mmCIF file of C-alpha atoms in Angstrom:
data_model
loop_
_atom_site.group_PDB
_atom_site.id
_atom_site.type_symbol
_atom_site.label_atom_id
_atom_site.label_comp_id
_atom_site.label_asym_id
_atom_site.label_seq_id
_atom_site.Cartn_x
_atom_site.Cartn_y
_atom_site.Cartn_z
ATOM 1 C CA MET B 1030 -34.090 -62.999 88.364
ATOM 2 C CA ARG B 1031 -30.670 -60.819 87.785
ATOM 3 C CA LEU B 1032 -30.422 -57.087 88.856
ATOM 4 C CA SER B 1033 -28.625 -54.940 86.180
ATOM 5 C CA GLN B 1034 -25.476 -53.418 87.800
ATOM 6 C CA ARG B 1035 -27.419 -50.191 88.201
ATOM 7 C CA LEU B 1036 -30.658 -51.716 90.185
ATOM 8 C CA GLU B 1037 -28.014 -53.713 91.704
ATOM 9 C CA THR B 1038 -25.739 -50.813 93.515
ATOM 10 C CA VAL B 1039 -29.576 -49.101 94.308
ATOM 11 C CA ALA B 1040 -30.263 -52.203 96.259
ATOM 12 C CA SER B 1041 -27.121 -52.189 98.356
ATOM 13 C CA PHE B 1042 -27.564 -49.040 99.495
ATOM 14 C CA VAL B 1043 -31.173 -49.686 101.020
ATOM 15 C CA THR B 1044 -30.187 -50.382 104.780
ATOM 16 C CA GLY B 1045 -34.134 -50.188 106.361
ATOM 17 C CA SER B 1046 -36.142 -53.329 107.001
ATOM 18 C CA ARG B 1047 -38.972 -51.442 105.137
ATOM 19 C CA VAL B 1048 -38.671 -50.308 101.947
ATOM 20 C CA ALA B 1049 -40.890 -48.133 99.643
ATOM 21 C CA ASP B 1050 -39.729 -48.186 95.832
ATOM 22 C CA ILE B 1051 -41.472 -45.169 93.878
ATOM 23 C CA GLY B 1052 -41.690 -45.688 90.321
ATOM 24 C CA THR B 1053 -40.912 -49.661 90.561
ATOM 25 C CA ASP B 1054 -41.453 -50.508 86.855
ATOM 26 C CA HIS B 1055 -41.445 -54.321 86.784
ATOM 27 C CA GLY B 1056 -40.964 -54.348 90.799
ATOM 28 C CA TYR B 1057 -37.519 -55.940 90.850
ATOM 29 C CA ILE B 1058 -35.561 -54.502 93.390
ATOM 30 C CA PRO B 1059 -38.635 -55.018 96.161
ATOM 31 C CA ILE B 1060 -38.604 -58.534 95.146
ATOM 32 C CA GLU B 1061 -34.869 -59.053 95.233
ATOM 33 C CA LEU B 1062 -34.684 -57.178 98.457
ATOM 34 C CA VAL B 1063 -37.162 -59.353 100.039
ATOM 35 C CA ARG B 1064 -36.026 -62.299 98.623
ATOM 36 C CA ARG B 1065 -32.533 -61.937 100.047
ATOM 37 C CA GLY B 1066 -34.006 -61.206 103.414
ATOM 38 C CA LYS B 1067 -32.483 -57.735 103.280
ATOM 39 C CA VAL B 1068 -35.878 -56.282 103.957
ATOM 40 C CA ASP B 1069 -39.048 -57.485 106.043
ATOM 41 C CA SER B 1070 -41.514 -55.868 103.302
ATOM 42 C CA ALA B 1071 -41.988 -53.595 100.807
ATOM 43 C CA ILE B 1072 -44.114 -51.562 98.939
ATOM 44 C CA ALA B 1073 -43.684 -51.499 95.136
ATOM 45 C CA MET B 1074 -45.698 -47.912 93.662
ATOM 46 C CA ASP B 1075 -46.165 -46.862 90.456
ATOM 47 C CA MET B 1076 -48.297 -43.663 88.870
ATOM 48 C CA ARG B 1077 -49.032 -46.068 86.419
ATOM 49 C CA THR B 1078 -51.358 -49.432 86.442
ATOM 50 C CA GLY B 1079 -49.192 -51.143 83.429
ATOM 51 C CA PRO B 1080 -46.078 -51.271 85.181
ATOM 52 C CA LEU B 1081 -47.832 -52.194 88.570
ATOM 53 C CA GLU B 1082 -49.682 -55.037 86.797
ATOM 54 C CA ARG B 1083 -46.224 -56.295 85.843
ATOM 55 C CA ALA B 1084 -44.858 -55.948 89.139
ATOM 56 C CA ASP B 1085 -48.027 -57.630 90.698
ATOM 57 C CA GLN B 1086 -47.144 -60.490 88.188
ATOM 58 C CA HIS B 1087 -43.470 -60.967 89.108
ATOM 59 C CA ILE B 1088 -44.656 -60.794 92.895
ATOM 60 C CA LEU B 1089 -46.808 -63.498 92.338
ATOM 61 C CA GLU B 1090 -44.436 -65.719 90.582
ATOM 62 C CA ALA B 1091 -41.747 -64.967 93.279
ATOM 63 C CA GLY B 1092 -44.223 -66.120 96.090
ATOM 64 C CA LEU B 1093 -43.870 -62.703 97.920
ATOM 65 C CA GLU B 1094 -47.313 -61.194 98.007
ATOM 66 C CA ASP B 1095 -47.788 -61.338 101.461
ATOM 67 C CA GLN B 1096 -44.736 -59.429 101.854
ATOM 68 C CA ILE B 1097 -44.556 -56.842 99.060
ATOM 69 C CA GLN B 1098 -48.004 -54.555 98.301
ATOM 70 C CA THR B 1099 -48.479 -52.180 95.095
ATOM 71 C CA ARG B 1100 -49.615 -49.551 95.064
ATOM 72 C CA LEU B 1101 -50.826 -46.873 92.754
ATOM 73 C CA SER B 1102 -49.565 -43.145 93.845
ATOM 74 C CA ASP B 1103 -48.021 -40.190 92.154
ATOM 75 C CA GLY B 1104 -44.532 -40.610 93.908
ATOM 76 C CA VAL B 1105 -44.940 -40.629 97.514
ATOM 77 C CA SER B 1106 -48.584 -39.048 97.624
ATOM 78 C CA GLN B 1107 -50.130 -42.263 98.797
ATOM 79 C CA LEU B 1108 -47.192 -43.389 101.080
ATOM 80 C CA HIS B 1109 -48.089 -42.902 105.065
ATOM 81 C CA PRO B 1110 -45.840 -41.698 108.129
ATOM 82 C CA GLY B 1111 -44.414 -45.422 109.423
ATOM 83 C CA GLU B 1112 -44.694 -47.789 106.598
ATOM 84 C CA ALA B 1113 -41.092 -47.217 105.085
ATOM 85 C CA ASP B 1114 -37.599 -46.792 106.735
ATOM 86 C CA SER B 1115 -35.770 -46.553 103.471
ATOM 87 C CA VAL B 1116 -37.572 -45.072 100.155
ATOM 88 C CA VAL B 1117 -35.856 -45.539 96.868
ATOM 89 C CA ILE B 1118 -36.499 -42.919 93.938
ATOM 90 C CA ALA B 1119 -34.314 -44.024 91.018
ATOM 91 C CA GLY B 1120 -34.495 -44.283 87.172
ATOM 92 C CA MET B 1121 -35.814 -40.861 86.258
ATOM 93 C CA GLY B 1122 -34.853 -36.902 85.663
ATOM 94 C CA GLY B 1123 -33.345 -35.040 88.623
ATOM 95 C CA GLU B 1124 -36.180 -32.692 88.507
ATOM 96 C CA LEU B 1125 -38.769 -35.069 88.809
ATOM 97 C CA ILE B 1126 -36.865 -36.553 92.027
ATOM 98 C CA LEU B 1127 -36.657 -32.926 93.283
ATOM 99 C CA HIS B 1128 -40.754 -32.519 92.903
ATOM 100 C CA ILE B 1129 -41.350 -35.880 94.654
ATOM 101 C CA LEU B 1130 -39.220 -34.927 97.389
ATOM 102 C CA GLU B 1131 -40.800 -31.731 97.772
ATOM 103 C CA GLU B 1132 -44.631 -33.426 97.228
ATOM 104 C CA GLY B 1133 -43.287 -35.736 100.394
ATOM 105 C CA HIS B 1134 -42.032 -32.764 102.355
ATOM 106 C CA SER B 1135 -44.515 -34.488 105.340
ATOM 107 C CA LEU B 1136 -42.229 -37.774 105.026
ATOM 108 C CA TRP B 1137 -39.142 -35.959 105.583
ATOM 109 C CA GLU B 1138 -38.435 -36.269 108.957
ATOM 110 C CA ASP B 1139 -40.290 -39.679 109.213
ATOM 111 C CA VAL B 1140 -38.099 -41.444 106.779
ATOM 112 C CA ALA B 1141 -34.808 -42.917 107.655
ATOM 113 C CA GLN B 1142 -32.930 -43.194 104.458
ATOM 114 C CA TRP B 1143 -33.951 -41.880 100.893
ATOM 115 C CA VAL B 1144 -32.101 -43.675 98.124
ATOM 116 C CA LEU B 1145 -31.792 -41.617 94.603
ATOM 117 C CA SER B 1146 -30.602 -42.174 91.626
ATOM 118 C CA PRO B 1147 -31.266 -39.367 89.275
ATOM 119 C CA GLN B 1148 -30.347 -39.590 85.654
ATOM 120 C CA SER B 1149 -29.739 -36.255 84.927
ATOM 121 C CA GLU B 1150 -29.254 -33.036 86.486
ATOM 122 C CA ILE B 1151 -27.435 -34.542 89.958
ATOM 123 C CA GLU B 1152 -25.986 -30.988 90.635
ATOM 124 C CA LYS B 1153 -29.271 -29.662 91.005
ATOM 125 C CA VAL B 1154 -30.281 -32.515 92.810
ATOM 126 C CA ARG B 1155 -27.087 -32.478 95.526
ATOM 127 C CA THR B 1156 -27.304 -28.503 96.220
ATOM 128 C CA TYR B 1157 -31.332 -29.066 96.827
ATOM 129 C CA LEU B 1158 -29.896 -31.383 99.511
ATOM 130 C CA THR B 1159 -27.957 -29.624 101.434
ATOM 131 C CA GLU B 1160 -29.367 -26.709 101.146
ATOM 132 C CA HIS B 1161 -32.941 -28.645 102.647
ATOM 133 C CA GLY B 1162 -31.550 -29.953 105.639
ATOM 134 C CA PHE B 1163 -30.105 -33.804 104.209
ATOM 135 C CA LEU B 1164 -26.814 -35.436 104.489
ATOM 136 C CA ILE B 1165 -25.396 -37.231 101.556
ATOM 137 C CA GLU B 1166 -23.754 -40.051 103.772
ATOM 138 C CA ARG B 1167 -22.803 -42.039 100.860
ATOM 139 C CA GLU B 1168 -22.379 -42.252 97.181
ATOM 140 C CA ALA B 1169 -21.355 -44.573 93.975
ATOM 141 C CA MET B 1170 -20.835 -44.250 90.463
ATOM 142 C CA LEU B 1171 -21.100 -46.840 87.951
ATOM 143 C CA CYS B 1172 -21.005 -47.563 84.019
ATOM 144 C CA GLU B 1173 -23.276 -49.697 82.181
ATOM 145 C CA ASP B 1174 -24.036 -50.090 78.630
ATOM 146 C CA GLY B 1175 -21.713 -46.945 78.231
ATOM 147 C CA LYS B 1176 -24.100 -44.961 80.370
ATOM 148 C CA TYR B 1177 -23.130 -43.695 83.811
ATOM 149 C CA TYR B 1178 -25.347 -43.565 86.792
ATOM 150 C CA THR B 1179 -24.618 -42.085 90.466
ATOM 151 C CA VAL B 1180 -26.275 -43.586 93.454
ATOM 152 C CA LEU B 1181 -27.085 -41.425 96.401
ATOM 153 C CA SER B 1182 -27.883 -42.826 100.052
ATOM 154 C CA VAL B 1183 -29.529 -39.649 102.114
ATOM 155 C CA ILE B 1184 -30.418 -38.956 105.660
ATOM 156 C CA ARG B 1185 -31.618 -35.762 107.803
ATOM 157 C CA GLY B 1186 -28.830 -34.037 109.071
ATOM 158 C CA PHE B 1187 -26.074 -31.251 108.683
ATOM 159 C CA MET B 1188 -23.741 -30.746 105.379
ATOM 160 C CA GLU B 1189 -21.452 -28.699 104.598
ATOM 161 C CA PRO B 1190 -22.358 -26.143 101.977
ATOM 162 C CA LEU B 1191 -21.045 -28.132 98.331
ATOM 163 C CA ASN B 1192 -18.584 -25.816 96.269
ATOM 164 C CA GLN B 1193 -19.148 -25.781 92.339
ATOM 165 C CA ILE B 1194 -16.889 -28.870 91.697
ATOM 166 C CA GLU B 1195 -18.703 -30.689 94.500
ATOM 167 C CA ALA B 1196 -22.117 -30.260 93.232
ATOM 168 C CA ARG B 1197 -21.233 -31.118 90.025
ATOM 169 C CA TYR B 1198 -19.175 -34.650 90.441
ATOM 170 C CA GLY B 1199 -19.948 -35.535 94.270
ATOM 171 C CA ARG B 1200 -17.820 -34.512 97.162
ATOM 172 C CA TYR B 1201 -17.233 -38.060 98.474
ATOM 173 C CA LEU B 1202 -16.830 -39.781 94.743
ATOM 174 C CA ILE B 1203 -14.269 -37.059 94.509
ATOM 175 C CA GLN B 1204 -12.282 -37.646 97.973
ATOM 176 C CA GLU B 1205 -12.489 -41.153 97.273
ATOM 177 C CA LYS B 1206 -10.765 -40.991 94.008
ATOM 178 C CA ASN B 1207 -13.556 -42.713 92.518
ATOM 179 C CA PRO B 1208 -11.862 -44.918 89.482
ATOM 180 C CA VAL B 1209 -15.461 -44.917 87.476
ATOM 181 C CA LEU B 1210 -16.003 -40.470 88.023
ATOM 182 C CA CYS B 1211 -12.126 -40.072 86.707
ATOM 183 C CA GLU B 1212 -13.115 -42.072 83.327
ATOM 184 C CA PHE B 1213 -15.763 -39.658 82.891
ATOM 185 C CA VAL B 1214 -14.096 -36.195 83.982
ATOM 186 C CA GLN B 1215 -11.659 -37.325 81.345
ATOM 187 C CA LYS B 1216 -14.154 -38.428 78.760
ATOM 188 C CA GLU B 1217 -15.776 -34.792 79.457
ATOM 189 C CA ALA B 1218 -12.436 -33.371 79.242
ATOM 190 C CA ILE B 1219 -11.824 -34.579 75.471
ATOM 191 C CA GLN B 1220 -15.288 -34.001 74.516
ATOM 192 C CA ILE B 1221 -15.348 -30.680 75.594
ATOM 193 C CA SER B 1222 -11.371 -29.823 74.575
ATOM 194 C CA ASN B 1223 -12.629 -31.165 70.984
ATOM 195 C CA ILE B 1224 -15.819 -28.730 70.655
ATOM 196 C CA LEU B 1225 -13.792 -26.188 71.563
ATOM 197 C CA HIS B 1226 -11.191 -26.603 69.224
ATOM 198 C CA ARG B 1227 -13.698 -26.372 66.425
ATOM 199 C CA ILE B 1228 -15.240 -23.336 67.989
ATOM 200 C CA TYR B 1229 -11.624 -21.756 68.225
ATOM 201 C CA GLU B 1230 -11.332 -21.881 64.162
ATOM 202 C CA GLU B 1231 -15.208 -20.771 63.981
ATOM 203 C CA GLY B 1232 -14.221 -17.281 65.600
ATOM 204 C CA THR B 1233 -17.577 -15.726 65.472
ATOM 205 C CA GLN B 1234 -19.476 -14.084 68.428
ATOM 206 C CA THR B 1235 -21.964 -16.803 68.682
ATOM 207 C CA SER B 1236 -18.870 -19.089 68.842
ATOM 208 C CA THR B 1237 -17.389 -16.776 71.233
ATOM 209 C CA ASP B 1238 -20.083 -16.945 74.125
ATOM 210 C CA ARG B 1239 -20.266 -20.725 74.005
ATOM 211 C CA ARG B 1240 -16.301 -20.801 74.067
ATOM 212 C CA GLU B 1241 -16.324 -18.941 77.458
ATOM 213 C CA LYS B 1242 -19.162 -21.183 78.977
ATOM 214 C CA LEU B 1243 -17.193 -24.249 77.957
ATOM 215 C CA GLU B 1244 -13.799 -22.937 78.899
ATOM 216 C CA GLU B 1245 -15.326 -22.284 82.745
ATOM 217 C CA GLU B 1246 -16.632 -26.214 82.164
ATOM 218 C CA LEU B 1247 -13.496 -27.152 81.598
ATOM 219 C CA LYS B 1248 -11.757 -25.227 83.849
ATOM 220 C CA GLN B 1249 -14.017 -27.349 86.534
ATOM 221 C CA ILE B 1250 -13.447 -30.449 85.057
ATOM 222 C CA LYS B 1251 -9.611 -29.936 85.480
ATOM 223 C CA GLU B 1252 -10.112 -28.990 89.261
ATOM 224 C CA ALA B 1253 -11.705 -32.385 89.662
ATOM 225 C CA GLN B 1254 -9.187 -34.075 87.886
ATOM 226 C CA HIS B 1255 -6.747 -32.338 90.257
ATOM 227 C CA ALA B 1256 -8.693 -32.778 93.410
ATOM 228 C CA MET B 1257 -8.468 -36.433 92.372
ATOM 229 C CA ARG B 1258 -5.143 -36.936 91.909
#
């Protein structure tokens, strides 16, 4: 079994010895973490029976049924205190990740690490974390098959509030001048500049309102680019 670059990055972030993978799908992350000896045990969780059946089959094929269990669960609802040091929530939208975190409030002090990879609304996720006593200790960004992904390692702890640019692009990604982020921001700048050029030519009231919003976005992008020079 070979993990995709995205899943490989997610797996590399796990620091605990017992992991719970929420929305496990095929069970690839728990299987690889156990097979490589990075964790001692894992719980592969999903709210759908189909993915769990596939995960069960893959676990059996890997001969890891003694170390990995599957569990039908809506988010972390069936994860009990003391069962996992690290919880992985990846491959879903930011709103859903925040919903799962909120529903699992009782586990916040019990779980040592959360590995999150939101596929949308990442600005909202970062802001929520800093406002609810979480510390983003590490981030990575990658591009795979033309799509950009961000992975966060999150623990309980104080974090200075993020400004708008940091919430959008990630404080640590900006500070380390992450090359994938630089590429992503450059593409955003070109895309928005092209849209603005067409809007300038239209000159309607509707396009004026949209233009102002896009000009603000372009301003943020240029600030991010300046910070990464």
